PDB file of C-alpha atoms in Angstrom:
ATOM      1  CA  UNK A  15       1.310 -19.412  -7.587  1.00  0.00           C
ATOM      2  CA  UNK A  16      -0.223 -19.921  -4.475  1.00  0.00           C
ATOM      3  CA  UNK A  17       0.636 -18.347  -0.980  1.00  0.00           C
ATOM      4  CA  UNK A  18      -0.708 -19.438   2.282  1.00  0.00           C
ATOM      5  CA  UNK A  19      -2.217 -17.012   4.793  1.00  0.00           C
ATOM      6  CA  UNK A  20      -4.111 -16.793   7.518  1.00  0.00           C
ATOM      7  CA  UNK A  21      -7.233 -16.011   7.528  1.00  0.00           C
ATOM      8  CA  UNK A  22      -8.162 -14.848  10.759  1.00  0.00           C
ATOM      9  CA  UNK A  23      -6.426 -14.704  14.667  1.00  0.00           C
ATOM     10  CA  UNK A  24      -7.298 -15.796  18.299  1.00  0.00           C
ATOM     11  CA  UNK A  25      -6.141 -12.317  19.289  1.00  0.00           C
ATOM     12  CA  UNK A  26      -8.552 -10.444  21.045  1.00  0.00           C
ATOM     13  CA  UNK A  27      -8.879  -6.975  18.912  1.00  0.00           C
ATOM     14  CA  UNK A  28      -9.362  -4.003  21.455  1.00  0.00           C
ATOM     15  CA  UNK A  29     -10.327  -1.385  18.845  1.00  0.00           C
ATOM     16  CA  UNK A  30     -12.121  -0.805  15.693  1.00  0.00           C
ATOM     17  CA  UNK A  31      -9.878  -0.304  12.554  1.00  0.00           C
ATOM     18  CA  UNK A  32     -11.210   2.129  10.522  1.00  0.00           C
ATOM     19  CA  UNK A  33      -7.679   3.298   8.772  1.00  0.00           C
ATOM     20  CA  UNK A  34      -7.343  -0.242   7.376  1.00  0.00           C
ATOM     21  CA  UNK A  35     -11.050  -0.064   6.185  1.00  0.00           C
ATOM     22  CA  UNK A  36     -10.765   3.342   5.228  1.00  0.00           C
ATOM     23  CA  UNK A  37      -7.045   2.560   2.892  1.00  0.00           C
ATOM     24  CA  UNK A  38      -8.793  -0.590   1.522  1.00  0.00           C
ATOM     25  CA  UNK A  39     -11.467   1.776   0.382  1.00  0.00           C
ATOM     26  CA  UNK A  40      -9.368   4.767  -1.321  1.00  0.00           C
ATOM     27  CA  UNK A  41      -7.278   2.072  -2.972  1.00  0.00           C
ATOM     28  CA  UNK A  42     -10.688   0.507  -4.218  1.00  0.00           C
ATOM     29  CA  UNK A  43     -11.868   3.370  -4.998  1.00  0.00           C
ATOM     30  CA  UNK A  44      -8.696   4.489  -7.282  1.00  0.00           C
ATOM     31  CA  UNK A  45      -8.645   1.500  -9.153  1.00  0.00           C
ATOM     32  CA  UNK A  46     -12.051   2.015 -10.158  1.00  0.00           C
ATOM     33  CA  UNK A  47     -11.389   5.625 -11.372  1.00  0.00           C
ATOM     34  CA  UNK A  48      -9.273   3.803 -14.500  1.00  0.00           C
ATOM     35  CA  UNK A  49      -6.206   3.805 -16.079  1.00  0.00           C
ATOM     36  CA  UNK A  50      -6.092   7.824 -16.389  1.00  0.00           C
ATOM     37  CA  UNK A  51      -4.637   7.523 -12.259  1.00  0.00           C
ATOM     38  CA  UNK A  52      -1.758   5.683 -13.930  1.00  0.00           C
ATOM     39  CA  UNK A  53       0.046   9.016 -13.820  1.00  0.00           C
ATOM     40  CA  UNK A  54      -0.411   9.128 -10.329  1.00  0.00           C
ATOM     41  CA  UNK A  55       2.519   6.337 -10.047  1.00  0.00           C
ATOM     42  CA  UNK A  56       6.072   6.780  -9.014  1.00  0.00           C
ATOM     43  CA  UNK A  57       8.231   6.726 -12.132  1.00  0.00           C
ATOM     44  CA  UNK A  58      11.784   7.463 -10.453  1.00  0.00           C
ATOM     45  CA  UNK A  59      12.934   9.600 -13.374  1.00  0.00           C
ATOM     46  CA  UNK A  60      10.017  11.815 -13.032  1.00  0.00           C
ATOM     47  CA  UNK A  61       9.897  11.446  -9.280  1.00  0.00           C
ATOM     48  CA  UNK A  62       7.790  14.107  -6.985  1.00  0.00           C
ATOM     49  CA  UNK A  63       6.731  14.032  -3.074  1.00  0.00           C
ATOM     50  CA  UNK A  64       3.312  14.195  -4.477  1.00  0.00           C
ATOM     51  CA  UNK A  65       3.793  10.609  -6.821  1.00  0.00           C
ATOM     52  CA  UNK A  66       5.597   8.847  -3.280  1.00  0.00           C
ATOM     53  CA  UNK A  67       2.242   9.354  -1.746  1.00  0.00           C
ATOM     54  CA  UNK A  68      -0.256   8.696  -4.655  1.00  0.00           C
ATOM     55  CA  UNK A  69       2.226   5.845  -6.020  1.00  0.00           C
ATOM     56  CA  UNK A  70       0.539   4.256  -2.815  1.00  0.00           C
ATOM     57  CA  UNK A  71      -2.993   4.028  -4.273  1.00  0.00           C
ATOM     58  CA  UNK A  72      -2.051   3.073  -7.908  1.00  0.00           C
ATOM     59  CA  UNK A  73      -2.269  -0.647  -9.248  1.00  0.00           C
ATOM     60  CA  UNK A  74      -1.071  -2.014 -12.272  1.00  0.00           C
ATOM     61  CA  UNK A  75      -4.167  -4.902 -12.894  1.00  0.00           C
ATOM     62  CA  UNK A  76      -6.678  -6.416 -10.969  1.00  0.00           C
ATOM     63  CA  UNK A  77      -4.388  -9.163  -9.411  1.00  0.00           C
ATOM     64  CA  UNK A  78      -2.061  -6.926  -8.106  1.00  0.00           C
ATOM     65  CA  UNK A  79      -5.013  -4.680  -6.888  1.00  0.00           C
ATOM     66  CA  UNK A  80      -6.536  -7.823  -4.856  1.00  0.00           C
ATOM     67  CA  UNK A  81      -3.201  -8.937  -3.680  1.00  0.00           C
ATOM     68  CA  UNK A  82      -1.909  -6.113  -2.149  1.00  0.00           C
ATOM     69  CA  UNK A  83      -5.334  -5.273  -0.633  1.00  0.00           C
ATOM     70  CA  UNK A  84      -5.921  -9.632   0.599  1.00  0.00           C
ATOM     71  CA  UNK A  85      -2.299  -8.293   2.739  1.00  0.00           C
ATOM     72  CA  UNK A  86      -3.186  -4.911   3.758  1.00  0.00           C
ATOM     73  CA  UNK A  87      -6.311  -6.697   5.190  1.00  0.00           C
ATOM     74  CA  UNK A  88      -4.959  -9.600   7.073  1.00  0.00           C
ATOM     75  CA  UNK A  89      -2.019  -7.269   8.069  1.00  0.00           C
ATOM     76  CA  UNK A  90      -3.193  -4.102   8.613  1.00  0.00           C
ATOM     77  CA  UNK A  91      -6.098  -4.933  10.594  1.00  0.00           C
ATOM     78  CA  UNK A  92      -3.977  -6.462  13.514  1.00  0.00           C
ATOM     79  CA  UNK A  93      -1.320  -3.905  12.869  1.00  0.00           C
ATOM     80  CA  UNK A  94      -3.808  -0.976  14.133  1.00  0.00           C
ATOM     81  CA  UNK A  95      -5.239  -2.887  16.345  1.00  0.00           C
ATOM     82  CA  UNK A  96      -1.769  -3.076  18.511  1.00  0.00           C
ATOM     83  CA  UNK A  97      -0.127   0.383  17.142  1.00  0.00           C
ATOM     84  CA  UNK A  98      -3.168   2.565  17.021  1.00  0.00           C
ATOM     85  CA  UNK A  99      -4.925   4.304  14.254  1.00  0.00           C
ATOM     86  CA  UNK A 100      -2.074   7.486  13.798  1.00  0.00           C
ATOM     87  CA  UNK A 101       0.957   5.431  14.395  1.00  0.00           C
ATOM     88  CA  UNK A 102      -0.146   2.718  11.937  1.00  0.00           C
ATOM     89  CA  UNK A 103      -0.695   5.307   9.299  1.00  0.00           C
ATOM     90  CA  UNK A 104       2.411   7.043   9.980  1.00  0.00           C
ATOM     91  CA  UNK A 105       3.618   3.518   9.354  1.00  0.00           C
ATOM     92  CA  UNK A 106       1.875   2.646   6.012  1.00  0.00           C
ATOM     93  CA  UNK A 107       2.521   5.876   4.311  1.00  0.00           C
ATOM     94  CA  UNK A 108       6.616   5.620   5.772  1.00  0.00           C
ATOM     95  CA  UNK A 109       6.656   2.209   4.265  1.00  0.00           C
ATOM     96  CA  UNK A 110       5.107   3.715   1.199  1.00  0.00           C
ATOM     97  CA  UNK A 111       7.645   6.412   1.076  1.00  0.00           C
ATOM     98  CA  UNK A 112      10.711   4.091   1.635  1.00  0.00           C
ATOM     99  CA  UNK A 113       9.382   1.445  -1.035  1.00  0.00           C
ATOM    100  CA  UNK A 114       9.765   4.410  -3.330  1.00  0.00           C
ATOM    101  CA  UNK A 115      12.590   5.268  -2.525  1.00  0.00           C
ATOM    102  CA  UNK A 116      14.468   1.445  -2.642  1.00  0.00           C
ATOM    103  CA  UNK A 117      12.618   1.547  -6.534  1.00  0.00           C
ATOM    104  CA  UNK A 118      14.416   4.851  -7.454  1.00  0.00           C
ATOM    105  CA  UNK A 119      18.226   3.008  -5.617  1.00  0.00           C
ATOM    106  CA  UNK A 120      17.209  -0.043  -7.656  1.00  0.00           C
ATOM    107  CA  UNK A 121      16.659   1.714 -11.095  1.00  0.00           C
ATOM    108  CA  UNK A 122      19.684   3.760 -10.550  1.00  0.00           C
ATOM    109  CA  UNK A 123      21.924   0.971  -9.869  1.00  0.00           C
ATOM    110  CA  UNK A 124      20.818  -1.858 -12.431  1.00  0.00           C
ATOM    111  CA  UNK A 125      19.472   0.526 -15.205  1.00  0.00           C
ATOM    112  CA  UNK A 126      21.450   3.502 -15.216  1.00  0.00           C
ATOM    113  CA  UNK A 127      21.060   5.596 -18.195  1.00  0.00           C
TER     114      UNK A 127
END
């Protein structure tokens, strides 16, 4: 399956993004810690505040790893360029959070016990 994206913008950038840099590196850097971060995902049975932040950083393969981080890239670079480095965390970790969150409404909904 293919997806097209753009690859760059004639928007001016007016400030370095070093959050977007810096997520792209602790997710890099947590897939190449290994499988034994697994744990470290959300698992809504077994749900904590600490998994809804570390369930951010966890990837299930390589693709997944590459296609998440291809976005956070494109998207995140011109997203804290306009919002600012603080606000644009605040928004990638509350996205996080609420992705989380729809997984554990989901699971309860369709595969209740």
């Amino acid at each position: 399956m293919f997806f097209f994206l753009p690859l760059g913008t004639t928007r001016p950038r007016w400030r370095r993004t070093y959050a977007t840099y810096g997520l792209l590196a602790i997710n890099l850097v947590v897939y190449l810690l290994g499988p034994d971060l697994l744990e470290w995902g959300f698992i809504p049975a077994e749900a904590s505040i600490v998994t809804c932040f570390t369930a951010m950083f966890v990837h299930a393969g390589i693709l997944h790893l590459l296609g998440n981080m291809l976005f956070l890239w494109l998207f995140g670079t011109i997203a804290e360029d306009v919002l600012g480095p603080w606000l644009f965390l605040g928004f990638y970790f509350g996205a996080g959070v609420a992705a989380d969150g729809l997984d554990a409404l989901v699971g309860i909904i369709f595969l209740p016990d």
